[in-house]
PDB file of C-alpha atoms and ligand atoms in Angstrom:
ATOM      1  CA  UNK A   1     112.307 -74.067 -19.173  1.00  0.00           C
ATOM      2  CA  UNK A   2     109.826 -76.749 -17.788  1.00  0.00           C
ATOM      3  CA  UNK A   3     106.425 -76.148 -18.633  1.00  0.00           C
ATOM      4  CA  UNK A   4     104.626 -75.527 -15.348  1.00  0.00           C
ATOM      5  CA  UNK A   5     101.889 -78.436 -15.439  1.00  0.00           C
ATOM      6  CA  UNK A   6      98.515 -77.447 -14.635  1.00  0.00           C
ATOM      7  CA  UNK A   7      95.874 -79.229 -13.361  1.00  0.00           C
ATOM      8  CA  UNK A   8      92.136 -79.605 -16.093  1.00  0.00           C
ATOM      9  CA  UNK A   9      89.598 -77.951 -14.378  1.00  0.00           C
ATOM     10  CA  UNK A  10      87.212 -80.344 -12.853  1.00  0.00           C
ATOM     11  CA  UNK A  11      83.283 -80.529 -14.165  1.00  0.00           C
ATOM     12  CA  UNK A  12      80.666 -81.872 -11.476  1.00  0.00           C
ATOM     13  CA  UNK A  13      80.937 -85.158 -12.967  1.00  0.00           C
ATOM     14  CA  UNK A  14      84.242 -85.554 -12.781  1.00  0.00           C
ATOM     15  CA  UNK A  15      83.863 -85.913  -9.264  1.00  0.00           C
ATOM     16  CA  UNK A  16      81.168 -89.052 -10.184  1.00  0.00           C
ATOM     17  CA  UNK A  17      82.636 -92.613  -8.999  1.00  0.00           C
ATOM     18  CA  UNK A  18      82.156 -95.774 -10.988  1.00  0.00           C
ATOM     19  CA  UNK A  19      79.726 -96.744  -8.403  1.00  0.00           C
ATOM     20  CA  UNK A  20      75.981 -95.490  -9.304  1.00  0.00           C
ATOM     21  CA  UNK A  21      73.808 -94.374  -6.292  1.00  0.00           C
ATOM     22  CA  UNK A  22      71.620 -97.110  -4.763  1.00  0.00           C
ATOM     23  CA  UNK A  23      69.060 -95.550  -3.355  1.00  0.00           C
ATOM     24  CA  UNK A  24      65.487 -95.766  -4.542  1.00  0.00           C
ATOM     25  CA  UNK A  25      63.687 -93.525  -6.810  1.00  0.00           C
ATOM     26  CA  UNK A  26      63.034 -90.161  -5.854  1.00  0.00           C
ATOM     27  CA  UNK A  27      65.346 -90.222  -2.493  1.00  0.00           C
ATOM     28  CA  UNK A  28      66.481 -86.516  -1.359  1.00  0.00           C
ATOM     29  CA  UNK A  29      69.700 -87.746  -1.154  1.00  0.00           C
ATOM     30  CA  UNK A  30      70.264 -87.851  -4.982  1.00  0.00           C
ATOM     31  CA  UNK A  31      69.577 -83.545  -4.489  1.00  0.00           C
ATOM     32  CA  UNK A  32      72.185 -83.443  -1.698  1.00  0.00           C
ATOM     33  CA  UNK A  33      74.800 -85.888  -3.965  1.00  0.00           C
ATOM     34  CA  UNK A  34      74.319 -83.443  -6.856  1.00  0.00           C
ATOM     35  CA  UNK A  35      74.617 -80.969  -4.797  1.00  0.00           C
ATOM     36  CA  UNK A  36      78.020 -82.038  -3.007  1.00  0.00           C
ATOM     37  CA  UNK A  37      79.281 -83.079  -7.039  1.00  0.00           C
ATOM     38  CA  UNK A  38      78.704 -78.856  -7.691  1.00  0.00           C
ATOM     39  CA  UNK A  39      79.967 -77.717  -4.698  1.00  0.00           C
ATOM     40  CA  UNK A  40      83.198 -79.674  -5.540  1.00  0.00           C
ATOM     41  CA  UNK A  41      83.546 -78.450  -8.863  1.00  0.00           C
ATOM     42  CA  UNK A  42      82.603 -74.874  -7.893  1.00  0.00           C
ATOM     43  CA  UNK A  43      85.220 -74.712  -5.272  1.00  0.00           C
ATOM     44  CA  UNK A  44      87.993 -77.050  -7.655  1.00  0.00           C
ATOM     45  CA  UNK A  45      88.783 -79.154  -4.938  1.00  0.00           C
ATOM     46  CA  UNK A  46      91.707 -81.726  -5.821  1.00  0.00           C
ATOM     47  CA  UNK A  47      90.349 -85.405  -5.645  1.00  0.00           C
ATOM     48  CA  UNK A  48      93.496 -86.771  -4.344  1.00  0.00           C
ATOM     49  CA  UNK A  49      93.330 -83.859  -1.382  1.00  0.00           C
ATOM     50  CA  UNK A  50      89.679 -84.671  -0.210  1.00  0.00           C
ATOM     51  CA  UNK A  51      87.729 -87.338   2.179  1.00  0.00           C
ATOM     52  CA  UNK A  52      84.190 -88.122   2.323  1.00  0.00           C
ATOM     53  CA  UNK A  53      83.801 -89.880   5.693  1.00  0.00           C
ATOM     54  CA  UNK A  54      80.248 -90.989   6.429  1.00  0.00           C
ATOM     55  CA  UNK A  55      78.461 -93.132   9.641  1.00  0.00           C
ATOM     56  CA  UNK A  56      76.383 -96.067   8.133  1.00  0.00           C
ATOM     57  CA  UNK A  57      72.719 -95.604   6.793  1.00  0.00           C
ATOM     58  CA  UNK A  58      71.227 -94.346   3.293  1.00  0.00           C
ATOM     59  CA  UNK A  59      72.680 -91.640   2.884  1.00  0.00           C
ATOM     60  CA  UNK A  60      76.140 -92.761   4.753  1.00  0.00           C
ATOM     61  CA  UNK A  61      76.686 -94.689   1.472  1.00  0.00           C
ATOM     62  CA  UNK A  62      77.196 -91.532  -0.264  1.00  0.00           C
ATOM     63  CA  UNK A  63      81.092 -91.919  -0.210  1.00  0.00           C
ATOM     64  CA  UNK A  64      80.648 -94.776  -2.789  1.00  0.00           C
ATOM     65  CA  UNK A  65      79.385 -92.339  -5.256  1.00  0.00           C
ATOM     66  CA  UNK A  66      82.343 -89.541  -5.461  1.00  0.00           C
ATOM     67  CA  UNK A  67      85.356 -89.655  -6.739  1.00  0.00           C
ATOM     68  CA  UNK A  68      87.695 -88.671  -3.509  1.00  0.00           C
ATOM     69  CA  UNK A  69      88.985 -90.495  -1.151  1.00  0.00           C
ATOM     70  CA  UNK A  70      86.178 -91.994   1.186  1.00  0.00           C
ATOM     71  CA  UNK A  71      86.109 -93.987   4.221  1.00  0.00           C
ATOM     72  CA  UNK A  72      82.575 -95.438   5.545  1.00  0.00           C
ATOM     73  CA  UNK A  73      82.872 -95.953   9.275  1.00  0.00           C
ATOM     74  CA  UNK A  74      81.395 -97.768  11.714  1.00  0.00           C
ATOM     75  CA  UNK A  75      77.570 -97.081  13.060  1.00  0.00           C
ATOM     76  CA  UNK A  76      77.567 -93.027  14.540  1.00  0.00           C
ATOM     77  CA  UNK A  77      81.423 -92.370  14.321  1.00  0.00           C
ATOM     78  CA  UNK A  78      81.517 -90.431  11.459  1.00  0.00           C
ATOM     79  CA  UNK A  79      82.904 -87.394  13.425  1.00  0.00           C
ATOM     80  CA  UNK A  80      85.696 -88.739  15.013  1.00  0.00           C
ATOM     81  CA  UNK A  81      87.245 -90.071  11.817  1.00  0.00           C
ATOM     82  CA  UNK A  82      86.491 -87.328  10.415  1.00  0.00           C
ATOM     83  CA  UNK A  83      88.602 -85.308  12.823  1.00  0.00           C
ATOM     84  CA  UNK A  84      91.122 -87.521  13.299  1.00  0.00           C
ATOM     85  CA  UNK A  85      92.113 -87.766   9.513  1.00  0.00           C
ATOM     86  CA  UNK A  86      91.668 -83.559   9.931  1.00  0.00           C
ATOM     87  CA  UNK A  87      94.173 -83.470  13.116  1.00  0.00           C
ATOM     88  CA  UNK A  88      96.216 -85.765  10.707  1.00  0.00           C
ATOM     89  CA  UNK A  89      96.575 -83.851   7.574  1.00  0.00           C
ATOM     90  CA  UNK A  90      95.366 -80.111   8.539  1.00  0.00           C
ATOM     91  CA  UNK A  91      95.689 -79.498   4.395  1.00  0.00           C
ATOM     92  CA  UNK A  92      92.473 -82.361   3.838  1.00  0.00           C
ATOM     93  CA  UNK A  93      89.596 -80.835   2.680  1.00  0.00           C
ATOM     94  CA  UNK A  94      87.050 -83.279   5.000  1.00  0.00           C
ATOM     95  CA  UNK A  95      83.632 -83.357   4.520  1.00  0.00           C
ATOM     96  CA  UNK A  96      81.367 -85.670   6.941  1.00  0.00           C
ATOM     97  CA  UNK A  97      78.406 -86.788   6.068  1.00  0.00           C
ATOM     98  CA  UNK A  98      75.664 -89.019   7.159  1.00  0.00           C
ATOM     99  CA  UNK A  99      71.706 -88.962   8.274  1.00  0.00           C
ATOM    100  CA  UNK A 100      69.358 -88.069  11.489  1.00  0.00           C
ATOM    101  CA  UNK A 101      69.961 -91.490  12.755  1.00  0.00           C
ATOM    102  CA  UNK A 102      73.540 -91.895  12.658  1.00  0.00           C
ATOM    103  CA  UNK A 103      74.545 -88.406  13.743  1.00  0.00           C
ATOM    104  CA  UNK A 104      72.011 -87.690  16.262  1.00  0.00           C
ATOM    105  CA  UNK A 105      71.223 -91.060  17.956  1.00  0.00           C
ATOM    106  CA  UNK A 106      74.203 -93.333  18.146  1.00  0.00           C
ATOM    107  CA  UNK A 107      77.001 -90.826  16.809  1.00  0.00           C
ATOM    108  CA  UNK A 108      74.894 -87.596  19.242  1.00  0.00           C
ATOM    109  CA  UNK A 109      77.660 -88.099  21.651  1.00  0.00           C
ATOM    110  CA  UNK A 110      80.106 -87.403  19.613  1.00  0.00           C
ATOM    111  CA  UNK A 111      78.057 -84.054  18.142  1.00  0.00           C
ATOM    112  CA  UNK A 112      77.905 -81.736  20.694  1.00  0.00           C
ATOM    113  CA  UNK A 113      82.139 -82.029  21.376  1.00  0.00           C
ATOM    114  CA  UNK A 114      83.056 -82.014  17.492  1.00  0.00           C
ATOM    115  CA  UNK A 115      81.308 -78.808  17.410  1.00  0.00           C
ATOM    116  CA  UNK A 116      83.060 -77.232  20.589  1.00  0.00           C
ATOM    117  CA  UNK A 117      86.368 -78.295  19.732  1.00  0.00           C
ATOM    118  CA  UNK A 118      85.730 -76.648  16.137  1.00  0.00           C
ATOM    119  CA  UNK A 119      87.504 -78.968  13.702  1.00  0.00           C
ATOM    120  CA  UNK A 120      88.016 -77.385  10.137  1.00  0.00           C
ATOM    121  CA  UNK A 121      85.394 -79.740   8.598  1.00  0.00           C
ATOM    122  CA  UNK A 122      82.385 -79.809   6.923  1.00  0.00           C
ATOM    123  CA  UNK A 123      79.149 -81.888   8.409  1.00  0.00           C
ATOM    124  CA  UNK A 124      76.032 -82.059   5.686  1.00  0.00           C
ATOM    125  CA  UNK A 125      73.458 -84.000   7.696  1.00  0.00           C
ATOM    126  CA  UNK A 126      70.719 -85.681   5.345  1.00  0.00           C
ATOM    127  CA  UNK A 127      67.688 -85.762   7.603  1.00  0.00           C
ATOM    128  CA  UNK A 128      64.706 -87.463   6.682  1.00  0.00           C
ATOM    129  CA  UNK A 129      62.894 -87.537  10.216  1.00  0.00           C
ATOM    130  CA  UNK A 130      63.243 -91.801  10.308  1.00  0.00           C
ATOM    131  CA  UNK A 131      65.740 -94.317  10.006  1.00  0.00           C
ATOM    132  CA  UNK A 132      65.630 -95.393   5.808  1.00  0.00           C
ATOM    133  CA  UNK A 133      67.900 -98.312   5.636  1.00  0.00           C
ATOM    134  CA  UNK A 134      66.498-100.717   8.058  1.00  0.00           C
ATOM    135  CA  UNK A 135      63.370-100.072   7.088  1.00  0.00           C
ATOM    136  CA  UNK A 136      61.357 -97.259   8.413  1.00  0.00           C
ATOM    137  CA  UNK A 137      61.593 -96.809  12.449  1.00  0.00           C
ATOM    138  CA  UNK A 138      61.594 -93.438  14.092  1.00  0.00           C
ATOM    139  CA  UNK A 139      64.687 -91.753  14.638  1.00  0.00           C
ATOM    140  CA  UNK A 140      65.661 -88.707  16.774  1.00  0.00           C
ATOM    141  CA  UNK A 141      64.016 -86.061  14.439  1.00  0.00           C
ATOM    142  CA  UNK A 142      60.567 -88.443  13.861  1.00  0.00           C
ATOM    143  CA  UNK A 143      58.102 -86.274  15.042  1.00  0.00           C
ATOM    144  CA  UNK A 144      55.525 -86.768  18.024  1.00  0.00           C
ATOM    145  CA  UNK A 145      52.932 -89.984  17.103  1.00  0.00           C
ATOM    146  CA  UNK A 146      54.828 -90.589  14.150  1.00  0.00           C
ATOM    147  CA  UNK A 147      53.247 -94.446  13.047  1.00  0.00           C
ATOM    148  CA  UNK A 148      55.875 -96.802  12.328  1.00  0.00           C
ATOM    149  CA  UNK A 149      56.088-100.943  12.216  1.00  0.00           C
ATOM    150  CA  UNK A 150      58.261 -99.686  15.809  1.00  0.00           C
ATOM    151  CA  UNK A 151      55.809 -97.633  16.926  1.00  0.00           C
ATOM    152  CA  UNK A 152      52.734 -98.821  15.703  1.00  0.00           C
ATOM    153  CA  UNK A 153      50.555 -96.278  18.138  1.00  0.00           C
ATOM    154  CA  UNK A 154      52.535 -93.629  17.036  1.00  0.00           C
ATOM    155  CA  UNK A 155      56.031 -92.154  18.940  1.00  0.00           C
ATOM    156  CA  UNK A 156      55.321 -90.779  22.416  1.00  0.00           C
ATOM    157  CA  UNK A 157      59.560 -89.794  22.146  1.00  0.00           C
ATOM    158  CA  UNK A 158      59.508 -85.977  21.007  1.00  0.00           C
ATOM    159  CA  UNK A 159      62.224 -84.962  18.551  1.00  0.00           C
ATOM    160  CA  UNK A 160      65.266 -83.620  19.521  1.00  0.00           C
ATOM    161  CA  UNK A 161      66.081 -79.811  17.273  1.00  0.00           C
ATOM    162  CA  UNK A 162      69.128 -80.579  15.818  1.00  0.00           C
ATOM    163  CA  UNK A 163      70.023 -76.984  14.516  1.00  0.00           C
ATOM    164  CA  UNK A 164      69.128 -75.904  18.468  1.00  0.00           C
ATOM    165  CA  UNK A 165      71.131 -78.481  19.932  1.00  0.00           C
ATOM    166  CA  UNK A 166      74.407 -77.642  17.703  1.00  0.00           C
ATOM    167  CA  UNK A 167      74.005 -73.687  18.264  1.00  0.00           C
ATOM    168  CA  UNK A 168      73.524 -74.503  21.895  1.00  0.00           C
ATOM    169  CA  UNK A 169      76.761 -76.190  21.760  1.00  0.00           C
ATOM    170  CA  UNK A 170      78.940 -73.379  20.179  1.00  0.00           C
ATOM    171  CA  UNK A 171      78.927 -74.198  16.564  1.00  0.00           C
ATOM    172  CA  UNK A 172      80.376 -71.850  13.851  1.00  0.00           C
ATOM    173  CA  UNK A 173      78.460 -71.790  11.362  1.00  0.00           C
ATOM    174  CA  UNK A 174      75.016 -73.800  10.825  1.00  0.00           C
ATOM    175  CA  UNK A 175      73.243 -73.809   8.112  1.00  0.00           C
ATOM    176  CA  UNK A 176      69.924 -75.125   6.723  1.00  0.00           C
ATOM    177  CA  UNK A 177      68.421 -76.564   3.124  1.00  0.00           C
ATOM    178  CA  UNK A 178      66.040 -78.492   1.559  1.00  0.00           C
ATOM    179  CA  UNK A 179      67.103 -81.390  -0.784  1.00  0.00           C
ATOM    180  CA  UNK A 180      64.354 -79.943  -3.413  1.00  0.00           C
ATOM    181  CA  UNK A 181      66.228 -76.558  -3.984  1.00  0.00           C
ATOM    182  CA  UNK A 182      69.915 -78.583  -4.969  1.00  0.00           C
ATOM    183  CA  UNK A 183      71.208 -74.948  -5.782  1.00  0.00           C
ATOM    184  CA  UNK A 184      70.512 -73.379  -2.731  1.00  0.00           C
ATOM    185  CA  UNK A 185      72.138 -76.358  -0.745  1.00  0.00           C
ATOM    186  CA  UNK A 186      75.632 -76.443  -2.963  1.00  0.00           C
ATOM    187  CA  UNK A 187      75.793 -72.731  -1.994  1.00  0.00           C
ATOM    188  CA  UNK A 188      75.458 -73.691   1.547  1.00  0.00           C
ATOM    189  CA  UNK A 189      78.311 -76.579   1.326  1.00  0.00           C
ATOM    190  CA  UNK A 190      80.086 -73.975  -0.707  1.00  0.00           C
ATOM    191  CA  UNK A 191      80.229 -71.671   2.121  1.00  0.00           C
ATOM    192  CA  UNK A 192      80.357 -74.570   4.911  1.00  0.00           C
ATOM    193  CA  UNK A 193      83.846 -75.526   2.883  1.00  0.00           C
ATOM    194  CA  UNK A 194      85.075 -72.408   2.703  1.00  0.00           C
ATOM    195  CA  UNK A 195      84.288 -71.764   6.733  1.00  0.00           C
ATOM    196  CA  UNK A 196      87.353 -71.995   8.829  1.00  0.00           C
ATOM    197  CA  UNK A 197      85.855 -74.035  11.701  1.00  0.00           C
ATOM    198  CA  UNK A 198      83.076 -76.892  11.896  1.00  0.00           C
ATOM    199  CA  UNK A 199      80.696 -76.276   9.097  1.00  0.00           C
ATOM    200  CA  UNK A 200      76.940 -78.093  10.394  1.00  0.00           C
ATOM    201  CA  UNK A 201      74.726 -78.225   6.646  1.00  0.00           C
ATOM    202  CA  UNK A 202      71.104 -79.998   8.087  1.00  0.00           C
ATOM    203  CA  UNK A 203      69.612 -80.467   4.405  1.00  0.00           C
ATOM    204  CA  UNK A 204      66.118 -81.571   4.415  1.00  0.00           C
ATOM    205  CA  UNK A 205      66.281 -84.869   2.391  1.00  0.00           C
ATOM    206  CA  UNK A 206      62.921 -86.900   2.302  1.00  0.00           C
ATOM    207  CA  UNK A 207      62.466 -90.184   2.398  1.00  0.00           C
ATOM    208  CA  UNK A 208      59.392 -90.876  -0.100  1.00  0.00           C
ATOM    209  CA  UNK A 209      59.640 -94.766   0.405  1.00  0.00           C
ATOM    210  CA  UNK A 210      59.506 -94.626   4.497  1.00  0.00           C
ATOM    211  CA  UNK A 211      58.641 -90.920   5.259  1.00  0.00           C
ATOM    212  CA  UNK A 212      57.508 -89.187   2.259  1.00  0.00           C
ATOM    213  CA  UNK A 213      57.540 -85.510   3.406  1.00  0.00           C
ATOM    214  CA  UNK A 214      58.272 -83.367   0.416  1.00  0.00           C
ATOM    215  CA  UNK A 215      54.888 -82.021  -0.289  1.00  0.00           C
ATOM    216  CA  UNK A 216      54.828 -81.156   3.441  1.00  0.00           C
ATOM    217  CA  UNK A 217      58.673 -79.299   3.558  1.00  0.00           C
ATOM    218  CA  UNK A 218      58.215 -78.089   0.137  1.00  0.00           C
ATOM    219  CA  UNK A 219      54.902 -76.115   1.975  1.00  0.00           C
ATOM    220  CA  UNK A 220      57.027 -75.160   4.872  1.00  0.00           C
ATOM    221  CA  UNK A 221      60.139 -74.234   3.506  1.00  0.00           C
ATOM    222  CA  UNK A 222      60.808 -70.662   4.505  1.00  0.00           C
ATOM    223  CA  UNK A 223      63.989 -68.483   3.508  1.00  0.00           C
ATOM    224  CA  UNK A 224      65.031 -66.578   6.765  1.00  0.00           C
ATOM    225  CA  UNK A 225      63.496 -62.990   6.990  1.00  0.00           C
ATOM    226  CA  UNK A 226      64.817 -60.343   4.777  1.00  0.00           C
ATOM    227  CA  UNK A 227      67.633 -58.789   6.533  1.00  0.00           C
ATOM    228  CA  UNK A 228      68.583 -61.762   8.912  1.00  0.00           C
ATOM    229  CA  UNK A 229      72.139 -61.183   9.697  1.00  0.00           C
ATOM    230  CA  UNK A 230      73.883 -64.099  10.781  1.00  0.00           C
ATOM    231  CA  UNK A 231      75.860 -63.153  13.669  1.00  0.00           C
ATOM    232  CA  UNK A 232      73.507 -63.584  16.341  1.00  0.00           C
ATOM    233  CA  UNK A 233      73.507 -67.038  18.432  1.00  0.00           C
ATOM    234  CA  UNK A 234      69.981 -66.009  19.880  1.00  0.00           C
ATOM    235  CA  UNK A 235      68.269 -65.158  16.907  1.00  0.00           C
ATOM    236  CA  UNK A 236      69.614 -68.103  15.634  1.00  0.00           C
ATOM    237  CA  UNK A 237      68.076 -69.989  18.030  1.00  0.00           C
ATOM    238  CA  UNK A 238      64.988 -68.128  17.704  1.00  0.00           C
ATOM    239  CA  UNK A 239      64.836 -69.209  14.094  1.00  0.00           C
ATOM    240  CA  UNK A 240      65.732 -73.049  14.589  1.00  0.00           C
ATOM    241  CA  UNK A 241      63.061 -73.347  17.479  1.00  0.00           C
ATOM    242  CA  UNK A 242      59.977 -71.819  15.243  1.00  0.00           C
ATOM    243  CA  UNK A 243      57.304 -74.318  14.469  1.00  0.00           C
ATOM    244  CA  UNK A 244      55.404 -72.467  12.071  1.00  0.00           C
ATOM    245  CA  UNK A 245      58.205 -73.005   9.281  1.00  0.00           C
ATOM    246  CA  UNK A 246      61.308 -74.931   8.191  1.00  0.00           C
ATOM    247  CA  UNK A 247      63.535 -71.289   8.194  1.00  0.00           C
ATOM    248  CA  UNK A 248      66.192 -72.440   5.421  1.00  0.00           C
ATOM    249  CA  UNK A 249      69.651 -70.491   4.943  1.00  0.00           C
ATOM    250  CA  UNK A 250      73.069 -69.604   6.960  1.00  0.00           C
ATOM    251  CA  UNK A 251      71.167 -69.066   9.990  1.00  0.00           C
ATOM    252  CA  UNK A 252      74.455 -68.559  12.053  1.00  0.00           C
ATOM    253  CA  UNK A 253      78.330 -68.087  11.421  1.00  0.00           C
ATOM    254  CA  UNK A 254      81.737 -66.951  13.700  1.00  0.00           C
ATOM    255  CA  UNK A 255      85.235 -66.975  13.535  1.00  0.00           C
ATOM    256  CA  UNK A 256      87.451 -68.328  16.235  1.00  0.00           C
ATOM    257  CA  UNK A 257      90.299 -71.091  16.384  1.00  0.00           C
ATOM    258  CA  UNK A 258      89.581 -73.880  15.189  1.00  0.00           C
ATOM    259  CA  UNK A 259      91.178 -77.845  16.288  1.00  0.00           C
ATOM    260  CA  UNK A 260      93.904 -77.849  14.433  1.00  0.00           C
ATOM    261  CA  UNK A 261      95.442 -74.245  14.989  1.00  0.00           C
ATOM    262  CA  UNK A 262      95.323 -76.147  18.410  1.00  0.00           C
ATOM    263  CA  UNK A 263      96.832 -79.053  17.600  1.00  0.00           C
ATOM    264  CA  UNK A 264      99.467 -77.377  15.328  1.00  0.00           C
ATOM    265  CA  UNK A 265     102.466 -77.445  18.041  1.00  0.00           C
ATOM    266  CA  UNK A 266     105.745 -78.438  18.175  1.00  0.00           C
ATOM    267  CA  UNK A 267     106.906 -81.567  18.330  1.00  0.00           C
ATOM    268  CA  UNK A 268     103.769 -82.782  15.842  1.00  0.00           C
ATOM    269  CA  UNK A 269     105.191 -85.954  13.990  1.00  0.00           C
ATOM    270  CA  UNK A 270     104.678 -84.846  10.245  1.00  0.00           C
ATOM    271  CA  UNK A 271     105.308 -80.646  11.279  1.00  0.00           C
ATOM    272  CA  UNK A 272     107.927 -80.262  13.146  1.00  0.00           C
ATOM    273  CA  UNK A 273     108.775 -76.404  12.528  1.00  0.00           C
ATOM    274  CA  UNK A 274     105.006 -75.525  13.401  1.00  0.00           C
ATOM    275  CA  UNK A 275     104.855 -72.756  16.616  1.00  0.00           C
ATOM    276  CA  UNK A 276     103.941 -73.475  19.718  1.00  0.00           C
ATOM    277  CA  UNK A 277     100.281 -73.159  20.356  1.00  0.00           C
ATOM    278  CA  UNK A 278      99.116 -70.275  22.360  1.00  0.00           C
ATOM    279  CA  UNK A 279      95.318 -69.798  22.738  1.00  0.00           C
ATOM    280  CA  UNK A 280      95.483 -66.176  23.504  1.00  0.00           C
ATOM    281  CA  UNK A 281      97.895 -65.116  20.309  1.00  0.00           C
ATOM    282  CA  UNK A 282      94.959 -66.880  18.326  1.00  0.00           C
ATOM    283  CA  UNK A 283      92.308 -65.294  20.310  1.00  0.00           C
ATOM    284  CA  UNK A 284      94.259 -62.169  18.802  1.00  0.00           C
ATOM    285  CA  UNK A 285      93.966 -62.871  15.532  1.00  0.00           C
ATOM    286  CA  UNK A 286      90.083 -64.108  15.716  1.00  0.00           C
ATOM    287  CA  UNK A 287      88.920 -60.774  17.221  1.00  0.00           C
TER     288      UNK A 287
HETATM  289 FE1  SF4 B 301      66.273 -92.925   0.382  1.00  0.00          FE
HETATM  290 FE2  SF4 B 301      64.399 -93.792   2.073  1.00  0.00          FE
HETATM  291 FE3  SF4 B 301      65.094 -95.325   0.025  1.00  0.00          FE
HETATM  292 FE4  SF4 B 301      66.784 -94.936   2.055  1.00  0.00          FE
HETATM  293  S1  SF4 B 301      64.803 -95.992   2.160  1.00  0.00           S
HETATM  294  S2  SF4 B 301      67.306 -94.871  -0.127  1.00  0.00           S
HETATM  295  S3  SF4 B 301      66.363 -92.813   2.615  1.00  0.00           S
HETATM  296  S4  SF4 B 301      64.108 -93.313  -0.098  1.00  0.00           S
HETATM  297 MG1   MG B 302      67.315 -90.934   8.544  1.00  0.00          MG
END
């Protein structure tokens, strides 16, 4: 009898591409990149079954640098690529990524309905609180009088709270790292791939060339209180609006259909036997 082939375990840097990172010394985004090479290996995620989609920006060049199938999009549309090639082939494991700039100025259109319509895919954010690759203007998450060659007198725009904005919006699960603890944030893309629904991961991911906050988040940094439970949209929201810390950890996760148990039906071009979809059989199952 055949010998049943089996597929060599995959190490972190198996899931490195030929292409070596580009960005300068010290970036975050080399923590979140290791981070993303773990989480891979951790969860033994086939190459040839995965897509890194990404907006454009520092950190949207991260699909260069792993060894998956990747797709770089156009300026802010990393989501709907992202769910499209989901809606496509429901047995991709999809994981979006991109920075404060592309997903929250150009791309925050596209944000709040991802989230709502609950796409099984994973979003790691790499904020850095100003816009890296074109040289250092403010960007959605730049704070209040934030001095830039754009705003040389400081930004009188005040920030929008992404983690808010996405739990206002009915996200399932939102979490929160820092780019300086890369163990903590594979756990979190761990559990955002492993979430059945949209997965939001904001890491913290300095940029020490244009915005150089590590000292400052490393000071601020905050796991969330002993005890936090994460089933509670309020307190969730309680935690992402505090200003006296940077409250890091699964600050909120649910269960409920996702996109494609919608878009499973009959009549889809590639599964034709799938059932019918019926929102209140699913509802069933969810509860
Ligand atoms: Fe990283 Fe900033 Fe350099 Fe871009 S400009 S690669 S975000 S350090
Ligand atoms: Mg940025």
């Amino acid at each position: 009898m055949a010998k049943k082939k089996v597929r060599p375990k995959l190490r972190p840097k198996d899931y490195k591409s030929a292409v070596k990172p580009t960005w300068c010394p010290g970036c975050g985004d080399y923590g979140v990149l290791a981070s993303l090479y773990q989480a891979m290996a951790r969860l033994e995620l086939d190459p040839a079954n995965t897509l890194v989609v990404s907006g454009i920006g520092c950190s949207s060049r991260l699909p260069f640098f792993v060894r998956t199938y990747g797709f770089q999009t156009a300026h802010g549309r990393v989501l709907p690529v992202a769910i499209g090639a989901k809606i496509a082939n429901p047995e991709l494991t999809v994981i979006a990524v991109g920075g404060d700039g592309d997903g929250f100025s150009i791309g925050g259109g596209h944000l709040a309905h991802a989230v709502r319509r609950n796409p099984d895919i994973t979003y790691v954010v790499m904020d850095n609180e100003v816009y890296g690759l074109t040289k250092g203007q403010t960007s959605p998450t730049s704070p209040l009088g934030f001095q830039t060659k754009s705003t040389p007198y400081g930004s009188s725009d005040a920030p929008i709270n992404p983690m808010a904005w996405v739990l206002a919006s009915g996200v399932s699960f939102a979490a929160r790292g820092f780019s300086g603890n890369p163990k903590h944030v594979t756990d979190l893309i761990i559990e955002g791939i492993q979430h059945p629904g949209f997965a939001f991961v904001q890491t913290m991911s300095p940029c020490p060339t244009f915005n150089n906050t590590f000292d400052l988040w490393r000071d601020n940094i905050e796991d969330l209180p002993a005890g936090y439970e994460p089933n509670d949209r309020m307190q969730a929201l309680t935690q992402a609006f505090r200003d006296d810390a940077i409250p890091v950890g699964l600050l909120y996760k649910e269960l409920r259909p996702t996109l494609e148990s919608h878009t499973r039906v009959a009549h889809h071009p590639l599964k034709s036997d799938t059932p019918d979809f019926d929102v209140r059989a699913l509802l069933e199952i969810y509860r």
